[in-house]
Amino acid sequence: MMETIPLWQILSLSGILFWIFISSVSNLTQKARSFIQPSITHHVVMGTPFILQIQRFQNGLLDGFFSLLSCGVSVSFYTAFLPVLFWSGHSKLARQMTLLMAFCDYLGSAIKDLVSAPRPTSPPVRRVTATKDEKENALEYGLPSSHTLNTVCLSGYLLHYVLANNPETNGVVILAGISMVCLLVGLIGFGRIYLGMHSVIDVLGGLVVGLVILWFWILVHDYVDSFVISGQNVTSFSACLSFLLLFAYPTPELPTPSFESHAAFSGVALGIVSGVQQTYFQFHHYNVPRIFSQQLTLPIFMGRTFVGIPTILIVKFCSKTLSKWILPVVCNTLGIPISSSSYIPALKESSSSEKKCGSKQFGYPQRMLFFSSQVSYDVDTGIRFLQYAGLAWSVVDLVPSIFTHLRL
């Protein structure tokens, strides 16, 4: 007998569909952008002298320090850190931080592309992009600062989690924890300005949006976790939600890497949710051994890491390979016109002469009518989504199963 579908799931998915339709017929993205963008751009331009004043103190040591600090709170860092957190036995913290990261990444990227506000002009501002990730970040729009937003949410939630699970903590420790979070957020925000990646308005925007998201997440995180563990239609609802959010995403003035980042982390969230829901009582319940306990000593944890990291990288490669083969076949069978911006050379070549409407981030009307022969769907988005969903599933399902067989 089929499970009944809770009313809240029907209403939430219907609400997103309604938003997509309303946004399409009323052109809300462009209207909102025309109202917000000029003011933000003005603040970016007016803030340039302040950035130049800060950069008067530039030197190699500061460049290295703030670049390293930025890498330590980047999406790439959390993507590598969160699997290890799962394997350390802190599964609830790991899954909550993963879902919060996906939430932050979606909202932050959506606001960036909705407003489409520029970063500080370089030159005269000196922009330091020491890593590949920073070079890609520089291609995105400015407001809000994702590094600031993510730092506020994730460090703030980590502090909340630690304090909530240690209610006997005294006031001195609480004050020290809050001070450390504030210091980290301050250094990240100042570093983004020093590196020429953001203006003051971008950092303030990241701070405000981050605080709002953190407040909201603290209110709902227990309900989210309860749903993931024991809810109805968990995997099917999460898959539908992820799919619809791809279409609800605002179209920027020009394509940016923000949409790609969101697609990847949405895949991660789906893989984690579906994997944990299936294996919670095996690998992720509250009483699993935690690091530094007798059951999970440091050598065993290191063994988990040495086994787990190569395994998830192999799964990521296999997921990408299978997706590159399966998705084009499915799309061609259904008659969906497709193109590829990078993953499939044959489709990339064939799409190079198509109209611009076939790009990765086409507008609301085209998204709703992507079965039309005049619009092609960039299959790379689906490939990226499935690739990271497979990677995340392996973190919470396949790899823990291997640990069990290896007695790790």
XYZ file of C-alpha atoms in Angstrom:
408
model
C 0.000 0.000 0.000
C 1.403 3.377 -0.978
C 2.385 5.870 1.694
C 0.154 8.869 2.048
C 1.760 12.152 1.091
C 1.750 14.677 3.968
C -0.131 17.874 3.231
C 2.886 20.073 3.998
C 4.894 18.351 1.261
C 2.150 18.945 -1.293
C 1.807 22.581 -0.250
C 5.552 23.287 -0.309
C 6.114 21.771 -3.750
C 2.977 23.461 -5.078
C 4.205 26.757 -3.655
C 7.493 26.476 -5.529
C 5.662 25.595 -8.753
C 3.397 28.609 -8.240
C 6.464 30.811 -7.662
C 8.048 29.580 -10.894
C 4.855 30.351 -12.805
C 4.347 33.799 -11.266
C 7.996 34.697 -11.787
C 7.687 33.663 -15.417
C 4.584 35.612 -16.338
C 5.430 38.741 -14.322
C 9.192 38.895 -14.981
C 9.882 39.349 -11.257
C 13.629 38.799 -11.471
C 14.246 41.675 -13.852
C 11.887 43.976 -11.946
C 13.546 43.250 -8.607
C 17.003 43.654 -10.146
C 16.164 47.009 -11.717
C 15.009 48.217 -8.302
C 17.904 46.883 -6.176
C 20.956 46.780 -8.441
C 21.572 50.533 -8.993
C 21.756 51.249 -5.250
C 24.102 48.316 -4.572
C 26.320 49.236 -7.520
C 26.515 52.813 -6.226
C 27.695 51.564 -2.809
C 30.285 49.328 -4.475
C 31.689 52.249 -6.453
C 31.643 54.605 -3.466
C 33.423 51.981 -1.366
C 36.417 51.726 -3.684
C 38.514 54.427 -1.903
C 38.084 52.554 1.401
C 39.352 49.314 -0.175
C 42.342 51.170 -1.624
C 43.122 52.585 1.827
C 43.166 49.066 3.287
C 45.309 47.757 0.452
C 47.964 50.391 1.139
C 49.208 48.011 3.837
C 49.511 45.083 1.438
C 52.381 42.624 1.760
C 53.038 38.993 0.946
C 52.426 37.805 4.508
C 48.952 39.341 4.675
C 48.162 38.073 1.174
C 49.038 34.546 2.237
C 47.244 34.754 5.583
C 43.926 36.013 4.233
C 44.073 33.718 1.193
C 44.652 30.705 3.446
C 41.886 31.829 5.784
C 39.485 32.143 2.850
C 40.328 28.612 1.701
C 39.604 27.350 5.219
C 35.971 28.479 5.052
C 35.309 27.828 1.374
C 32.757 25.406 -0.071
C 35.606 23.159 -1.203
C 36.931 22.925 2.355
C 33.555 21.971 3.780
C 33.046 19.427 1.001
C 36.230 17.676 2.165
C 35.640 18.244 5.896
C 32.051 17.025 6.197
C 32.708 13.383 5.159
C 35.408 13.137 7.828
C 32.957 14.571 10.364
C 30.469 11.814 9.493
C 33.111 9.134 9.976
C 34.154 10.599 13.328
C 30.800 9.561 14.793
C 29.254 13.032 14.948
C 26.618 12.172 12.372
C 23.895 14.558 13.550
C 26.261 17.536 13.472
C 27.598 16.452 10.072
C 24.205 16.058 8.407
C 22.899 19.303 9.894
C 25.956 21.238 8.715
C 25.669 19.637 5.265
C 22.029 20.640 4.877
C 22.750 24.096 6.296
C 25.618 24.485 3.839
C 23.323 23.536 0.952
C 20.727 26.014 2.213
C 23.318 28.797 2.531
C 24.803 28.041 -0.865
C 21.419 28.148 -2.586
C 20.181 31.347 -0.963
C 23.519 33.127 -1.212
C 23.981 32.197 -4.872
C 20.362 33.041 -5.693
C 20.702 36.513 -4.164
C 23.981 37.068 -6.012
C 22.450 36.228 -9.384
C 19.171 38.001 -8.630
C 20.891 41.305 -7.825
C 23.801 40.790 -10.276
C 25.824 43.494 -8.515
C 29.481 43.874 -9.570
C 32.535 43.211 -7.462
C 34.991 46.081 -6.834
C 36.527 47.172 -10.121
C 40.017 45.786 -10.711
C 42.056 47.883 -11.375
C 42.254 50.189 -9.441
C 41.463 47.616 -6.740
C 44.080 44.866 -6.494
C 42.348 41.478 -6.610
C 44.265 38.548 -5.104
C 43.186 35.151 -6.508
C 45.775 32.689 -5.248
C 43.778 29.501 -5.917
C 41.597 28.054 -8.657
C 38.543 28.359 -6.406
C 39.234 32.051 -5.861
C 39.542 32.619 -9.595
C 36.125 30.992 -10.059
C 34.692 33.018 -7.166
C 35.882 36.195 -8.877
C 33.609 35.336 -11.830
C 30.536 35.454 -9.600
C 28.629 38.577 -8.641
C 29.446 40.344 -5.385
C 26.473 40.739 -3.030
C 26.385 38.975 -0.606
C 29.838 37.723 0.347
C 29.450 33.926 0.391
C 32.499 33.467 2.617
C 31.054 35.807 5.234
C 27.591 34.276 5.002
C 28.863 30.703 5.289
C 31.195 31.538 8.166
C 28.408 33.179 10.158
C 26.059 30.233 9.633
C 28.422 27.299 10.056
C 30.599 28.600 12.875
C 27.515 29.962 14.615
C 25.677 26.662 14.286
C 28.721 24.717 15.475
C 28.857 26.889 18.591
C 25.120 26.406 19.156
C 25.475 22.627 18.776
C 28.345 22.419 21.260
C 26.573 24.572 23.845
C 23.237 22.769 23.401
C 24.908 19.401 24.020
C 26.858 20.682 27.026
C 24.250 22.569 29.085
C 26.526 22.711 32.134
C 29.044 24.912 30.282
C 29.903 28.011 32.339
C 29.623 31.609 31.230
C 33.345 32.069 30.627
C 33.419 29.240 28.081
C 30.288 30.579 26.376
C 31.799 34.063 26.144
C 35.049 32.606 24.779
C 33.133 30.653 22.126
C 31.120 33.677 21.021
C 34.308 35.782 20.916
C 36.061 33.199 18.717
C 33.131 33.090 16.275
C 32.993 36.899 16.104
C 36.762 37.083 15.575
C 36.624 34.530 12.767
C 33.731 36.300 11.059
C 35.505 39.636 11.409
C 38.758 38.313 9.951
C 36.946 36.664 7.035
C 34.978 39.821 6.242
C 38.037 42.057 6.483
C 40.069 39.569 4.438
C 37.548 39.562 1.600
C 37.855 43.355 1.416
C 41.657 43.276 1.701
C 41.915 40.700 -1.112
C 39.807 42.939 -3.350
C 37.100 40.287 -3.711
C 34.302 42.239 -2.037
C 33.246 45.714 -1.056
C 31.933 46.693 2.388
C 28.303 46.409 1.242
C 28.931 42.812 0.112
C 30.380 41.810 3.490
C 27.582 43.533 5.409
C 25.057 41.801 3.156
C 26.675 38.432 3.879
C 26.619 39.164 7.618
C 22.931 40.128 7.676
C 21.753 37.279 5.445
C 23.924 34.827 7.400
C 22.445 35.895 10.748
C 18.901 35.554 9.391
C 19.607 32.083 7.998
C 21.325 30.992 11.238
C 18.367 32.192 13.334
C 15.913 30.377 11.060
C 17.965 27.165 11.023
C 18.244 27.025 14.800
C 14.439 27.231 14.929
C 13.841 24.391 12.444
C 16.907 22.124 12.601
C 15.324 19.602 14.984
C 12.283 19.278 12.717
C 14.525 18.859 9.674
C 16.544 16.166 11.401
C 13.428 14.341 12.536
C 12.124 14.335 8.974
C 15.403 13.022 7.554
C 15.528 10.212 10.110
C 11.932 9.058 10.251
C 9.771 11.123 7.897
C 7.506 9.979 5.081
C 8.566 10.076 1.422
C 11.952 11.455 2.439
C 13.924 10.558 -0.695
C 11.142 11.224 -3.203
C 10.250 14.571 -1.621
C 13.902 15.642 -1.460
C 14.432 14.689 -5.105
C 11.366 16.664 -6.209
C 12.416 19.639 -4.095
C 15.941 19.633 -5.543
C 14.583 19.422 -9.088
C 12.118 22.279 -8.652
C 14.691 24.512 -6.972
C 16.842 24.255 -10.098
C 13.990 25.851 -12.042
C 13.150 28.380 -9.330
C 16.701 29.733 -9.380
C 16.865 33.339 -10.698
C 18.552 34.043 -14.018
C 21.526 36.459 -13.744
C 22.399 39.126 -16.267
C 25.301 36.942 -17.400
C 25.993 33.265 -16.589
C 28.194 32.730 -13.513
C 29.601 29.692 -11.643
C 27.077 30.275 -8.833
C 24.455 28.048 -10.439
C 26.973 25.227 -10.904
C 27.937 25.423 -7.232
C 24.315 25.252 -6.166
C 23.595 22.267 -8.434
C 26.549 20.367 -6.969
C 25.670 21.031 -3.339
C 22.003 20.247 -3.934
C 23.184 16.868 -5.167
C 25.240 16.496 -1.987
C 22.190 17.286 0.158
C 20.029 14.742 -1.692
C 22.689 12.038 -1.393
C 23.112 12.661 2.333
C 19.367 12.723 3.022
C 18.586 9.560 1.070
C 21.605 7.702 2.462
C 21.014 8.633 6.103
C 17.307 7.851 5.841
C 18.095 4.331 4.638
C 20.935 3.556 7.049
C 20.227 5.649 10.159
C 19.791 2.717 12.551
C 22.886 1.004 11.163
C 25.495 3.773 11.026
C 24.126 7.156 12.127
C 22.113 6.742 15.332
C 22.971 8.629 18.501
C 24.924 5.791 20.124
C 27.466 5.180 17.363
C 31.095 5.283 18.579
C 32.680 8.715 18.471
C 36.263 9.681 17.926
C 38.630 9.392 20.923
C 36.347 6.817 22.549
C 37.509 3.253 23.216
C 35.533 1.990 20.232
C 36.847 4.686 17.860
C 40.448 5.468 18.695
C 42.580 7.853 16.685
C 44.350 5.033 14.722
C 40.973 3.534 13.745
C 39.715 6.960 12.695
C 42.827 7.495 10.572
C 42.199 4.111 8.981
C 38.653 5.191 8.165
C 39.967 8.336 6.525
C 42.564 6.496 4.428
C 39.901 4.045 3.224
C 37.024 6.499 2.902
C 38.566 9.360 0.929
C 39.783 7.237 -2.028
C 36.468 5.369 -2.046
C 34.299 8.472 -2.374
C 36.611 9.862 -5.070
C 36.192 6.619 -7.045
C 32.401 6.825 -6.594
C 32.465 10.453 -7.750
C 34.329 9.450 -10.914
C 32.010 6.503 -11.576
C 28.884 8.610 -10.938
C 30.081 11.215 -13.402
C 30.915 8.597 -16.029
C 27.547 6.850 -15.686
C 25.665 10.155 -15.747
C 27.476 11.251 -18.909
C 26.281 8.051 -20.558
C 22.764 7.701 -19.105
C 21.426 11.282 -19.153
C 21.937 11.918 -22.897
C 20.264 8.586 -23.679
C 17.282 9.401 -21.453
C 16.950 12.923 -22.855
C 17.156 11.714 -26.443
C 14.579 9.017 -25.720
C 12.198 11.614 -24.270
C 12.891 14.022 -27.115
C 14.475 16.677 -24.893
C 16.997 18.791 -26.846
C 20.299 18.934 -24.968
C 23.684 20.595 -25.157
C 26.848 20.382 -23.073
C 29.077 23.256 -22.007
C 32.061 21.094 -21.059
C 31.444 17.445 -20.139
C 30.447 15.883 -23.492
C 32.621 17.088 -26.403
C 30.222 15.922 -29.127
C 27.340 17.878 -27.637
C 29.624 20.805 -26.916
C 30.596 21.049 -30.563
C 27.049 20.651 -31.792
C 25.761 23.305 -29.425
C 28.375 25.929 -30.234
C 26.366 27.208 -33.176
C 23.048 27.287 -31.350
C 21.328 30.386 -30.111
C 22.195 31.897 -26.775
C 18.947 30.681 -25.247
C 20.485 27.255 -25.026
C 22.947 28.350 -22.340
C 23.189 26.829 -18.907
C 21.123 29.478 -17.184
C 18.159 30.190 -19.416
C 15.260 32.289 -18.157
C 12.029 31.295 -16.456
C 9.887 31.000 -19.603
C 12.514 28.894 -21.361
C 12.936 26.718 -18.284
C 9.229 26.041 -18.168
C 9.193 25.258 -21.874
C 12.519 23.465 -22.190
C 10.851 20.712 -24.176
C 10.512 23.228 -26.993
C 12.775 22.567 -29.935
C 14.085 26.129 -29.703
C 15.608 25.603 -26.273
C 18.271 23.074 -25.318
C 18.878 21.827 -21.806
C 22.484 21.867 -20.631
C 22.968 18.263 -19.553
C 26.047 19.239 -17.519
C 23.756 20.469 -14.736
C 22.166 17.042 -14.369
C 25.529 15.303 -14.605
C 26.989 17.501 -11.886
C 23.939 16.972 -9.675
C 24.036 13.165 -9.972
C 27.812 13.074 -9.606
C 27.734 14.799 -6.230
C 24.611 12.941 -5.115
C 26.505 9.685 -5.689
C 29.526 10.990 -3.803
C 27.390 12.045 -0.815
C 25.489 8.728 -0.771
C 28.786 6.859 -0.602
C 29.861 8.957 2.412
C 26.908 7.832 4.562
C 26.032 4.425 3.098
C 28.714 2.670 1.047
C 31.777 3.749 3.024
C 30.316 2.936 6.484
C 29.411 -0.509 5.102
C 33.048 -0.968 4.093
C 34.136 0.147 7.559
C 31.937 -2.568 9.057
C 33.478 -5.274 6.871
C 36.983 -4.039 7.677
C 36.151 -3.742 11.392
C 37.051 -0.070 11.417
